[in-house]
GROMACS .gro file of C-alpha atoms in nm:
model
  283
    1MET     CA    1  -2.482  -1.182  -3.741
    2ALA     CA    2  -2.222  -1.291  -3.428
    3ASN     CA    3  -2.276  -1.584  -3.241
    4PRO     CA    4  -2.453  -1.498  -2.899
    5LEU     CA    5  -2.231  -1.753  -2.708
    6SER     CA    6  -1.948  -1.688  -2.869
    7LYS     CA    7  -2.015  -1.330  -2.801
    8GLY     CA    8  -2.103  -1.394  -2.432
    9TRP     CA    9  -1.788  -1.621  -2.410
   10LYS     CA   10  -1.528  -1.356  -2.522
   11TYR     CA   11  -1.715  -1.110  -2.275
   12LEU     CA   12  -1.675  -1.374  -1.981
   13MET     CA   13  -1.336  -1.425  -2.042
   14ALA     CA   14  -1.282  -1.040  -2.070
   15SER     CA   15  -1.456  -0.998  -1.744
   16PHE     CA   16  -1.241  -1.313  -1.592
   17ASP     CA   17  -0.945  -1.115  -1.728
   18ASN     CA   18  -1.034  -0.784  -1.579
   19LYS     CA   19  -1.081  -0.965  -1.254
   20ILE     CA   20  -0.778  -1.132  -1.263
   21ASP     CA   21  -0.552  -0.804  -1.328
   22GLN     CA   22  -0.754  -0.619  -1.068
   23ASN     CA   23  -0.678  -0.875  -0.783
   24ALA     CA   24  -0.326  -0.949  -0.926
   25ASP     CA   25   0.003  -0.915  -0.703
   26PRO     CA   26   0.193  -0.634  -0.830
   27LYS     CA   27   0.533  -0.801  -0.770
   28VAL     CA   28   0.391  -1.125  -0.960
   29GLN     CA   29   0.282  -0.895  -1.263
   30ILE     CA   30   0.618  -0.736  -1.233
   31GLN     CA   31   0.804  -1.068  -1.218
   32GLN     CA   32   0.580  -1.197  -1.543
   33ALA     CA   33   0.714  -0.862  -1.754
   34THR     CA   34   1.069  -0.941  -1.628
   35GLU     CA   35   1.057  -1.271  -1.763
   36ALA     CA   36   0.877  -1.169  -2.083
   37ALA     CA   37   1.126  -0.870  -2.148
   38GLN     CA   38   1.419  -1.160  -2.074
   39LYS     CA   39   1.251  -1.410  -2.288
   40GLN     CA   40   1.218  -1.161  -2.609
   41HIS     CA   41   1.581  -1.044  -2.531
   42GLN     CA   42   1.689  -1.432  -2.560
   43GLU     CA   43   1.484  -1.450  -2.851
   44ILE     CA   44   1.633  -1.177  -3.001
   45MET     CA   45   1.998  -1.301  -2.971
   46GLN     CA   46   1.924  -1.645  -3.038
   47HIS     CA   47   1.802  -1.512  -3.365
   48ALA     CA   48   2.109  -1.308  -3.425
   49SER     CA   49   2.311  -1.596  -3.312
   50GLN     CA   50   2.167  -1.820  -3.591
   51ILE     CA   51   2.212  -1.536  -3.849
   52ILE     CA   52   2.577  -1.473  -3.767
   53GLY     CA   53   2.615  -1.900  -3.776
   54GLN     CA   54   2.489  -1.906  -4.116
   55GLN     CA   55   2.734  -1.614  -4.220
   56LYS     CA   56   3.018  -1.793  -4.033
   57GLN     CA   57   2.921  -2.139  -4.222
   58LEU     CA   58   2.905  -1.966  -4.566
   59GLU     CA   59   3.260  -1.827  -4.484
   60MET     CA   60   3.401  -2.162  -4.407
   61LYS     CA   61   3.223  -2.305  -4.703
   62LEU     CA   62   3.363  -2.015  -4.948
   63ASN     CA   63   3.745  -2.095  -4.781
   64ARG     CA   64   3.687  -2.497  -4.866
   65LEU     CA   65   3.583  -2.388  -5.233
   66VAL     CA   66   3.873  -2.139  -5.286
   67THR     CA   67   4.106  -2.417  -5.161
   68ASP     CA   68   3.902  -2.663  -5.398
   69ARG     CA   69   3.931  -2.421  -5.646
   70ASP     CA   70   4.306  -2.361  -5.601
   71LYS     CA   71   4.361  -2.715  -5.612
   72LEU     CA   72   4.188  -2.809  -5.925
   73GLN     CA   73   4.373  -2.544  -6.101
   74ASP     CA   74   4.699  -2.677  -5.991
   75GLN     CA   75   4.614  -3.013  -6.058
   76ALA     CA   76   4.457  -2.921  -6.463
   77ARG     CA   77   4.774  -2.709  -6.504
   78GLN     CA   78   4.966  -3.026  -6.392
   79ALA     CA   79   4.786  -3.269  -6.643
   80ILE     CA   80   4.811  -3.021  -6.898
   81GLN     CA   81   5.216  -2.980  -6.862
   82LEU     CA   82   5.247  -3.350  -6.855
   83ALA     CA   83   4.977  -3.416  -7.150
   84ASP     CA   84   5.199  -3.142  -7.352
   85LYS     CA   85   5.580  -3.326  -7.246
   86ALA     CA   86   5.407  -3.676  -7.337
   87ALA     CA   87   5.339  -3.505  -7.655
   88ASN     CA   88   5.677  -3.399  -7.726
   89ASP     CA   89   5.828  -3.712  -7.611
   90GLY     CA   90   5.581  -3.887  -7.918
   91ASP     CA   91   5.379  -4.084  -7.630
   92SER     CA   92   5.034  -3.996  -7.778
   93VAL     CA   93   4.858  -4.244  -7.583
   94LYS     CA   94   4.998  -4.093  -7.239
   95ALA     CA   95   4.951  -3.741  -7.361
   96GLN     CA   96   4.562  -3.834  -7.425
   97GLU     CA   97   4.539  -4.004  -7.071
   98PHE     CA   98   4.680  -3.646  -6.913
   99ASN     CA   99   4.425  -3.477  -7.168
  100ASN     CA  100   4.130  -3.637  -7.036
  101THR     CA  101   4.264  -3.635  -6.678
  102ALA     CA  102   4.281  -3.228  -6.747
  103GLU     CA  103   3.941  -3.239  -6.835
  104VAL     CA  104   3.810  -3.390  -6.567
  105PHE     CA  105   3.954  -3.129  -6.355
  106ALA     CA  106   3.868  -2.896  -6.542
  107SER     CA  107   3.515  -2.987  -6.522
  108GLN     CA  108   3.562  -3.029  -6.136
  109LEU     CA  109   3.726  -2.667  -6.136
  110VAL     CA  110   3.418  -2.509  -6.360
  111ALA     CA  111   3.139  -2.646  -6.117
  112VAL     CA  112   3.331  -2.554  -5.782
  113GLU     CA  113   3.384  -2.228  -5.952
  114GLN     CA  114   3.004  -2.215  -5.970
  115GLN     CA  115   2.925  -2.306  -5.613
  116LEU     CA  116   3.203  -2.069  -5.524
  117GLU     CA  117   3.044  -1.788  -5.676
  118GLN     CA  118   2.682  -1.891  -5.555
  119THR     CA  119   2.830  -1.911  -5.204
  120THR     CA  120   3.008  -1.583  -5.236
  121ALA     CA  121   2.676  -1.437  -5.310
  122LEU     CA  122   2.520  -1.606  -5.005
  123HIS     CA  123   2.788  -1.494  -4.781
  124GLN     CA  124   2.785  -1.132  -4.877
  125GLN     CA  125   2.405  -1.173  -4.795
  126ALA     CA  126   2.491  -1.324  -4.496
  127GLU     CA  127   2.728  -1.070  -4.376
  128VAL     CA  128   2.450  -0.809  -4.408
  129ALA     CA  129   2.202  -1.024  -4.206
  130ALA     CA  130   2.440  -1.088  -3.957
  131LYS     CA  131   2.551  -0.671  -3.922
  132ASP     CA  132   2.209  -0.619  -3.893
  133ALA     CA  133   2.120  -0.895  -3.610
  134VAL     CA  134   2.462  -0.774  -3.444
  135ALA     CA  135   2.274  -0.420  -3.424
  136LYS     CA  136   1.926  -0.547  -3.286
  137SER     CA  137   2.106  -0.773  -3.025
  138LYS     CA  138   2.263  -0.433  -2.879
  139GLU     CA  139   1.946  -0.255  -2.947
  140SER     CA  140   1.779  -0.549  -2.762
  141GLU     CA  141   2.028  -0.524  -2.479
  142MET     CA  142   1.957  -0.172  -2.427
  143ARG     CA  143   1.647  -0.210  -2.414
  144LEU     CA  144   1.640  -0.493  -2.194
  145LYS     CA  145   1.882  -0.291  -1.951
  146GLU     CA  146   1.621   0.025  -1.950
  147GLN     CA  147   1.317  -0.200  -1.882
  148MET     CA  148   1.554  -0.394  -1.620
  149SER     CA  149   1.550  -0.021  -1.468
  150GLN     CA  150   1.203   0.036  -1.503
  151ILE     CA  151   1.087  -0.287  -1.343
  152ASP     CA  152   1.354  -0.204  -1.050
  153ALA     CA  153   1.163   0.121  -1.007
  154LEU     CA  154   0.838  -0.058  -1.028
  155ARG     CA  155   0.931  -0.298  -0.764
  156ALA     CA  156   1.023  -0.066  -0.519
  157GLN     CA  157   0.729   0.134  -0.576
  158ALA     CA  158   0.536  -0.191  -0.544
  159ASP     CA  159   0.719  -0.258  -0.200
  160GLN     CA  160   0.661   0.118  -0.102
  161ALA     CA  161   0.291   0.061  -0.178
  162LYS     CA  162   0.278  -0.248  -0.001
  163MET     CA  163   0.393  -0.119   0.304
  164GLN     CA  164   0.184   0.188   0.294
  165GLU     CA  165  -0.087  -0.045   0.304
  166THR     CA  166   0.027  -0.233   0.585
  167VAL     CA  167   0.076   0.075   0.786
  168THR     CA  168  -0.287   0.171   0.671
  169LYS     CA  169  -0.399  -0.124   0.798
  170SER     CA  170  -0.180  -0.127   1.129
  171MET     CA  171  -0.345   0.224   1.162
  172ASP     CA  172  -0.681   0.073   1.108
  173SER     CA  173  -0.633  -0.184   1.374
  174LEU     CA  174  -0.533   0.054   1.630
  175ASN     CA  175  -0.859   0.282   1.569
  176GLN     CA  176  -1.046  -0.079   1.581
  177PHE     CA  177  -0.902  -0.144   1.925
  178GLY     CA  178  -0.924   0.233   2.038
  179SER     CA  179  -1.322   0.263   1.964
  180GLN     CA  180  -1.542   0.268   2.277
  181ASP     CA  181  -1.690  -0.091   2.327
  182SER     CA  182  -2.060  -0.011   2.328
  183SER     CA  183  -2.094  -0.236   2.668
  184VAL     CA  184  -1.887   0.012   2.847
  185PRO     CA  185  -1.991   0.344   2.934
  186THR     CA  186  -1.779   0.634   2.807
  187LEU     CA  187  -1.624   0.902   3.039
  188ASP     CA  188  -1.836   1.166   2.923
  189ALA     CA  189  -2.168   0.977   2.989
  190VAL     CA  190  -1.984   0.902   3.352
  191ARG     CA  191  -1.942   1.278   3.372
  192ASP     CA  192  -2.296   1.386   3.255
  193LYS     CA  193  -2.438   1.096   3.531
  194ILE     CA  194  -2.254   1.251   3.815
  195GLU     CA  195  -2.335   1.602   3.745
  196ARG     CA  196  -2.669   1.494   3.679
  197ARG     CA  197  -2.687   1.369   4.039
  198TYR     CA  198  -2.517   1.634   4.180
  199ALA     CA  199  -2.745   1.890   4.017
  200ASP     CA  200  -3.056   1.667   4.146
  201ALA     CA  201  -2.903   1.671   4.509
  202LEU     CA  202  -2.873   2.087   4.492
  203GLY     CA  203  -3.205   2.112   4.384
  204ALA     CA  204  -3.334   1.897   4.654
  205GLN     CA  205  -3.139   2.083   4.902
  206GLU     CA  206  -3.287   2.425   4.724
  207LEU     CA  207  -3.606   2.320   4.819
  208THR     CA  208  -3.586   2.143   5.183
  209GLN     CA  209  -3.435   2.483   5.267
  210ASN     CA  210  -3.778   2.619   5.231
  211THR     CA  211  -3.927   2.304   5.431
  212VAL     CA  212  -4.155   2.398   5.755
  213GLY     CA  213  -3.906   2.184   5.977
  214ASP     CA  214  -3.635   2.448   5.834
  215ARG     CA  215  -3.851   2.750   5.972
  216MET     CA  216  -3.945   2.615   6.291
  217ALA     CA  217  -3.555   2.522   6.322
  218GLU     CA  218  -3.484   2.902   6.263
  219ILE     CA  219  -3.779   3.014   6.497
  220GLN     CA  220  -3.629   2.791   6.771
  221GLN     CA  221  -3.289   2.930   6.733
  222SER     CA  222  -3.447   3.256   6.723
  223GLY     CA  223  -3.649   3.202   7.059
  224THR     CA  224  -3.308   3.087   7.219
  225ASP     CA  225  -3.102   3.378   7.075
  226MET     CA  226  -3.422   3.609   7.252
  227ARG     CA  227  -3.394   3.396   7.555
  228ALA     CA  228  -2.982   3.427   7.592
  229SER     CA  229  -3.046   3.813   7.553
  230ALA     CA  230  -3.302   3.847   7.821
  231ARG     CA  231  -3.118   3.643   8.045
  232LEU     CA  232  -2.833   3.876   7.971
  233GLU     CA  233  -3.009   4.200   8.059
  234GLU     CA  234  -3.170   4.004   8.373
  235LEU     CA  235  -2.828   3.981   8.498
  236ARG     CA  236  -2.699   4.274   8.381
  237ALA     CA  237  -3.011   4.470   8.575
  238GLU     CA  238  -2.941   4.266   8.888
  239ALA     CA  239  -2.579   4.363   8.878
  240LEU     CA  240  -2.652   4.768   8.822
  241GLY     CA  241  -2.982   4.743   9.054
  242THR     CA  242  -3.220   4.821   8.798
  243SER     CA  243  -3.589   4.908   8.873
  244THR     CA  244  -3.867   4.681   8.922
  245ALA     CA  245  -4.028   4.787   8.658
  246SER     CA  246  -3.742   4.694   8.393
  247LYS     CA  247  -3.704   4.374   8.562
  248GLY     CA  248  -4.056   4.269   8.481
  249GLN     CA  249  -3.996   4.381   8.151
  250LEU     CA  250  -3.716   4.134   8.108
  251GLU     CA  251  -3.898   3.835   8.303
  252ALA     CA  252  -4.195   3.897   8.021
  253GLY     CA  253  -3.957   3.866   7.772
  254VAL     CA  254  -3.794   3.552   7.877
  255GLU     CA  255  -4.123   3.393   7.897
  256GLU     CA  256  -4.195   3.495   7.573
  257ALA     CA  257  -3.869   3.326   7.458
  258GLU     CA  258  -3.943   3.022   7.644
  259GLU     CA  259  -4.296   2.986   7.482
  260LEU     CA  260  -4.160   2.996   7.126
  261ILE     CA  261  -3.896   2.720   7.218
  262ASP     CA  262  -4.155   2.504   7.349
  263GLU     CA  263  -4.385   2.561   7.085
  264PRO     CA  264  -4.483   2.149   6.930
  265SER     CA  265  -4.298   2.077   6.623
  266GLY     CA  266  -4.610   1.978   6.451
  267SER     CA  267  -4.783   2.342   6.451
  268THR     CA  268  -4.846   2.499   6.112
  269PRO     CA  269  -4.727   2.819   5.958
  270ALA     CA  270  -5.095   2.981   6.052
  271ALA     CA  271  -5.067   2.855   6.383
  272GLU     CA  272  -4.726   3.005   6.442
  273ASP     CA  273  -4.832   3.351   6.247
  274SER     CA  274  -5.161   3.369   6.528
  275GLU     CA  275  -4.918   3.284   6.808
  276GLY     CA  276  -4.672   3.548   6.684
  277THR     CA  277  -4.968   3.819   6.666
  278GLU     CA  278  -5.108   3.736   7.046
  279GLY     CA  279  -4.701   3.775   7.205
  280THR     CA  280  -4.730   4.131   6.968
  281GLU     CA  281  -5.066   4.178   7.160
  282LYS     CA  282  -4.950   4.100   7.518
  283LYS     CA  283  -4.619   4.331   7.450
   0.00000   0.00000   0.00000
């Protein structure tokens, strides 16, 4: 059974890593990926250089052993020749010394040849490893170039995304500045208020047109018109010498018009109707 504390700690770390990834700057992550790719390529190149260096070192040792072998072979031959010459000259002691020297050279030659054989085998292995390291280094270089190309594209996309975010924030700021302040009335509200007041004024005017005062004014205006018409007829009668009866009718019409004009302003519509009826009966 898993330890609850360990399980909770792993969960917290995973959640923390997830939050870091969500809030991380893409350009910083791109830079981290770039550094990681470059570091990996450097490690591969360093390892390849070490392998190639070992191959070169074994090659130098191999050349040195070959030189030592050739030198020991020459010295052993020379010692053998001197020992043979001393033996021919009858100097056995000297011949023995040269033989002993030849044996020492031969022993050294055998050791060098063994080292040479081992070094040759190691050099062959190092040569194969060096070729493989060179191939891997080239692959790593090509992979790094491809990664850098992708990184450049990601950087361009990150810059474009950041620019788009800046434009979006600017548009949001403009929208905030363009929004209507709640403490200031809108044009639509002011227009509705003006139209409402204008409509109320039209309604009040329509009501006042039907009041008693307006009707009295109409009656007074009608009486003035009747008086003017009667006066005009009187003047026409005088000018044309009309009969006395016609003149009396004109005077009655003038008096009726004067009564209509001189009626008090506080009379009710009922009184006006009764007076109109009396005037009709007089006529």
